[in-house]
Coordinates of N, CA and C in Angstrom, one line a residue:
X203 N 0.7 -1.1 0.0 CA -0.1 -0.1 -0.2 C 0.8 1.1 0.0
X204 N 1.8 1.3 1.1 CA 2.6 2.3 0.8 C 3.9 2.7 -0.6
X205 N 3.8 1.6 -1.0 CA 4.6 2.1 -2.5 C 3.7 2.4 -3.7
X206 N 2.6 1.6 -3.1 CA 1.5 2.3 -4.5 C 1.3 3.5 -4.4
X207 N 0.9 4.2 -3.0 CA 0.3 5.4 -2.6 C 1.5 6.5 -2.9
X208 N 2.9 5.8 -2.6 CA 3.7 7.0 -3.2 C 4.0 6.9 -4.9
X209 N 3.5 6.0 -5.3 CA 3.7 6.1 -6.7 C 2.7 7.2 -7.1
X210 N 1.6 7.0 -6.7 CA 0.5 7.7 -7.4 C 0.5 9.5 -7.0
X211 N 1.3 9.5 -5.4 CA 1.3 11.1 -4.9 C 2.3 11.8 -5.4
X212 N 3.6 10.8 -5.7 CA 4.8 11.6 -6.0 C 4.6 12.9 -7.1
X213 N 3.8 12.7 -8.3 CA 3.5 13.6 -9.1 C 2.9 15.0 -8.8
X214 N 2.4 14.8 -7.6 CA 1.8 15.9 -7.0 C 2.6 16.5 -5.7
X215 N 4.0 16.1 -5.9 CA 4.9 16.3 -4.8 C 4.8 16.1 -3.4
X216 N 4.0 15.1 -3.3 CA 3.7 14.3 -1.8 C 4.8 13.1 -1.6
X217 N 5.1 12.9 -0.5 CA 5.8 12.0 -0.4 C 5.2 10.7 0.8
X218 N 5.1 9.6 0.7 CA 4.7 8.6 1.3 C 5.3 7.5 2.0
X219 N 5.6 7.6 3.0 CA 6.6 6.4 3.5 C 5.6 5.8 4.9
X220 N 6.1 4.5 5.4 CA 5.5 4.1 6.5 C 6.4 3.7 7.6
X221 N 6.0 3.5 8.7 CA 7.1 3.2 9.9 C 6.5 1.8 10.5
X222 N 7.2 0.7 10.7 CA 6.7 -0.7 10.9 C 7.4 -0.7 12.4
X223 N 6.6 -0.4 13.6 CA 7.0 -0.4 15.0 C 7.3 -1.9 15.1
X224 N 8.2 -2.4 16.3 CA 8.3 -3.4 16.8 C 7.5 -3.4 18.3
X225 N 8.1 -4.4 19.1 CA 7.5 -4.2 20.3 C 8.0 -2.8 21.4
X226 N 7.0 -2.2 21.7 CA 7.5 -1.0 22.7 C 6.9 -1.0 23.8
X227 N 7.5 -0.8 24.5 CA 7.0 -0.4 25.9 C 6.2 1.3 26.1
X228 N 5.1 0.8 26.9 CA 4.5 2.3 26.5 C 3.6 2.1 27.8
X229 N 3.1 3.1 28.3 CA 2.2 2.9 29.5 C 1.1 2.1 29.3
X230 N 0.5 2.2 27.7 CA -1.0 1.1 27.5 C -0.1 -0.2 27.3
X231 N 1.3 -0.5 26.6 CA 1.5 -1.9 26.9 C 2.0 -2.2 28.2
X232 N 2.4 -1.5 28.9 CA 2.8 -2.0 30.4 C 1.4 -2.2 31.0
X233 N 0.8 -1.7 30.9 CA -0.6 -1.8 31.5 C -1.2 -3.1 31.3
X234 N -1.2 -3.6 29.8 CA -1.7 -4.6 29.6 C -0.8 -6.0 29.4
X235 N 0.5 -6.0 29.5 CA 1.7 -7.0 29.4 C 2.3 -6.9 30.9
X236 N 2.4 -8.2 31.5 CA 3.2 -8.2 32.5 C 4.5 -8.2 32.2
X237 N 5.4 -7.9 33.3 CA 7.0 -7.3 33.2 C 7.5 -8.5 32.2
X238 N 7.2 -9.7 33.2 CA 7.8 -11.2 32.5 C 7.2 -11.1 31.3
X239 N 6.4 -11.3 30.6 CA 5.8 -11.0 29.2 C 6.8 -10.0 28.6
X240 N 6.9 -8.7 28.8 CA 7.9 -8.2 28.4 C 8.9 -8.6 28.2
X241 N 9.9 -9.0 29.0 CA 11.3 -9.8 29.3 C 11.4 -10.6 28.4
X242 N 10.3 -11.3 28.4 CA 10.3 -12.8 27.3 C 10.7 -11.9 25.8
X243 N 9.7 -11.1 25.6 CA 10.1 -10.5 24.1 C 11.2 -10.1 23.8
X244 N 11.8 -9.4 24.9 CA 13.1 -9.0 24.8 C 14.3 -9.7 24.5
X245 N 14.0 -11.2 25.0 CA 14.9 -12.1 24.6 C 15.1 -12.5 23.4
X246 N 14.0 -12.3 22.4 CA 13.8 -12.3 20.9 C 14.4 -11.2 19.9
X247 N 14.6 -10.3 20.7 CA 14.7 -9.1 19.6 C 16.3 -9.1 19.9
X248 N 17.4 -9.2 18.8 CA 18.7 -8.9 18.7 C 19.1 -7.8 19.4
X249 N 18.8 -6.6 19.6 CA 19.2 -5.6 20.2 C 19.0 -6.0 22.0
X250 N 18.3 -6.9 22.1 CA 18.1 -7.3 23.6 C 17.3 -6.5 24.3
X251 N 16.2 -5.6 23.9 CA 15.5 -4.7 24.9 C 14.2 -4.5 23.7
X252 N 13.3 -4.4 24.6 CA 11.8 -3.7 23.8 C 12.4 -2.5 23.6
X253 N 11.5 -2.0 22.5 CA 11.6 -0.4 22.5 C 11.2 0.5 23.4
X254 N 11.3 1.9 23.1 CA 10.6 2.9 23.7 C 10.2 3.6 23.0
X255 N 9.3 4.2 23.3 CA 8.5 5.4 22.2 C 9.4 6.7 21.6
X256 N 10.5 7.0 22.2 CA 11.5 7.5 21.5 C 12.0 6.8 20.2
X257 N 12.1 5.6 20.8 CA 13.0 4.8 19.6 C 12.0 4.6 18.0
X258 N 11.0 4.9 18.1 CA 9.9 5.2 17.1 C 9.8 6.8 16.5
X259 N 9.8 7.4 17.7 CA 9.7 8.9 17.5 C 10.5 9.6 16.3
X260 N 11.8 9.4 16.7 CA 12.9 10.0 16.0 C 13.0 9.5 14.6
X261 N 12.5 8.3 14.3 CA 12.6 7.8 12.7 C 11.2 8.3 12.0
X262 N 10.7 8.7 12.9 CA 9.0 9.4 12.1 C 9.4 10.5 12.1
X263 N 9.9 11.4 13.0 CA 10.4 13.0 12.9 C 11.5 13.0 11.6
X264 N 12.1 12.2 11.4 CA 13.1 12.1 10.4 C 12.2 12.1 8.9
X265 N 11.3 11.0 9.1 CA 10.6 11.0 7.8 C 9.6 12.4 7.6
X266 N 9.1 13.0 8.7 CA 8.7 14.2 8.5 C 9.1 15.4 8.2
X267 N 10.7 15.1 8.2 CA 11.5 16.4 7.8 C 11.9 16.6 6.6
X268 N 12.4 17.5 6.2 CA 13.3 17.9 4.6 C 14.2 16.8 4.6
X269 N 15.0 16.5 5.8 CA 16.1 15.3 5.7 C 15.9 14.5 4.9
X270 N 14.5 14.0 4.6 CA 14.0 12.8 4.0 C 13.4 13.2 2.8
X271 N 13.8 14.4 2.0 CA 12.9 15.0 1.0 C 13.0 13.9 0.1
X272 N 13.8 13.3 -0.6 CA 14.5 12.4 -1.4 C 13.5 10.9 -1.3
X273 N 13.0 10.9 -0.1 CA 12.4 9.6 0.2 C 11.2 9.2 0.0
X274 N 10.7 8.2 -0.8 CA 9.1 7.9 -1.0 C 8.8 6.4 -1.1
X275 N 8.1 6.1 -0.7 CA 7.7 4.5 -0.7 C 8.4 3.4 0.1
X276 N 9.1 4.3 1.0 CA 10.0 3.8 2.0 C 9.1 3.0 2.9
X277 N 9.5 1.6 3.7 CA 9.0 1.1 4.5 C 9.7 1.0 5.8
X278 N 10.0 1.8 6.6 CA 10.9 1.7 7.9 C 10.5 0.8 8.9
X279 N 11.2 -0.1 8.9 CA 11.1 -1.3 9.9 C 11.8 -0.7 11.0
X280 N 11.3 -0.1 12.5 CA 11.8 0.0 13.5 C 11.6 -0.9 14.7
X281 N 12.4 -2.0 14.6 CA 12.3 -3.3 15.6 C 13.4 -3.8 16.3
X282 N 14.5 -3.2 16.5 CA 15.5 -3.7 17.3 C 16.1 -5.1 16.4
X283 N 15.8 -5.2 15.3 CA 16.1 -6.6 14.3 C 15.3 -7.7 14.5
X284 N 14.0 -7.8 15.5 CA 13.2 -8.4 15.7 C 12.9 -9.1 14.6
X285 N 12.5 -8.8 13.2 CA 12.0 -9.4 11.9 C 13.2 -9.7 11.4
X286 N 14.2 -9.5 11.8 CA 15.1 -9.9 11.0 C 15.7 -11.4 11.2
X287 N 15.2 -11.9 12.3 CA 15.5 -13.4 12.8 C 14.3 -14.4 12.2

């Protein structure tokens, strides 16, 4: 969907990118997931921990900025390597 929308929107000067976050500790996830469940998830992540909101926010800020002005159709995976294994 990201790539298709990027192709359609490019002629209008609109960039379309998406962010695919991995496991992130947040107030909501902390309320529904026990600490041992989050610790178990961390063992499956090559970087050895679950993410924090800032781990997702900074890549989103980059994509929203002019620093990514020549990027469109990008699907940015921000998961500590979780989907690489």
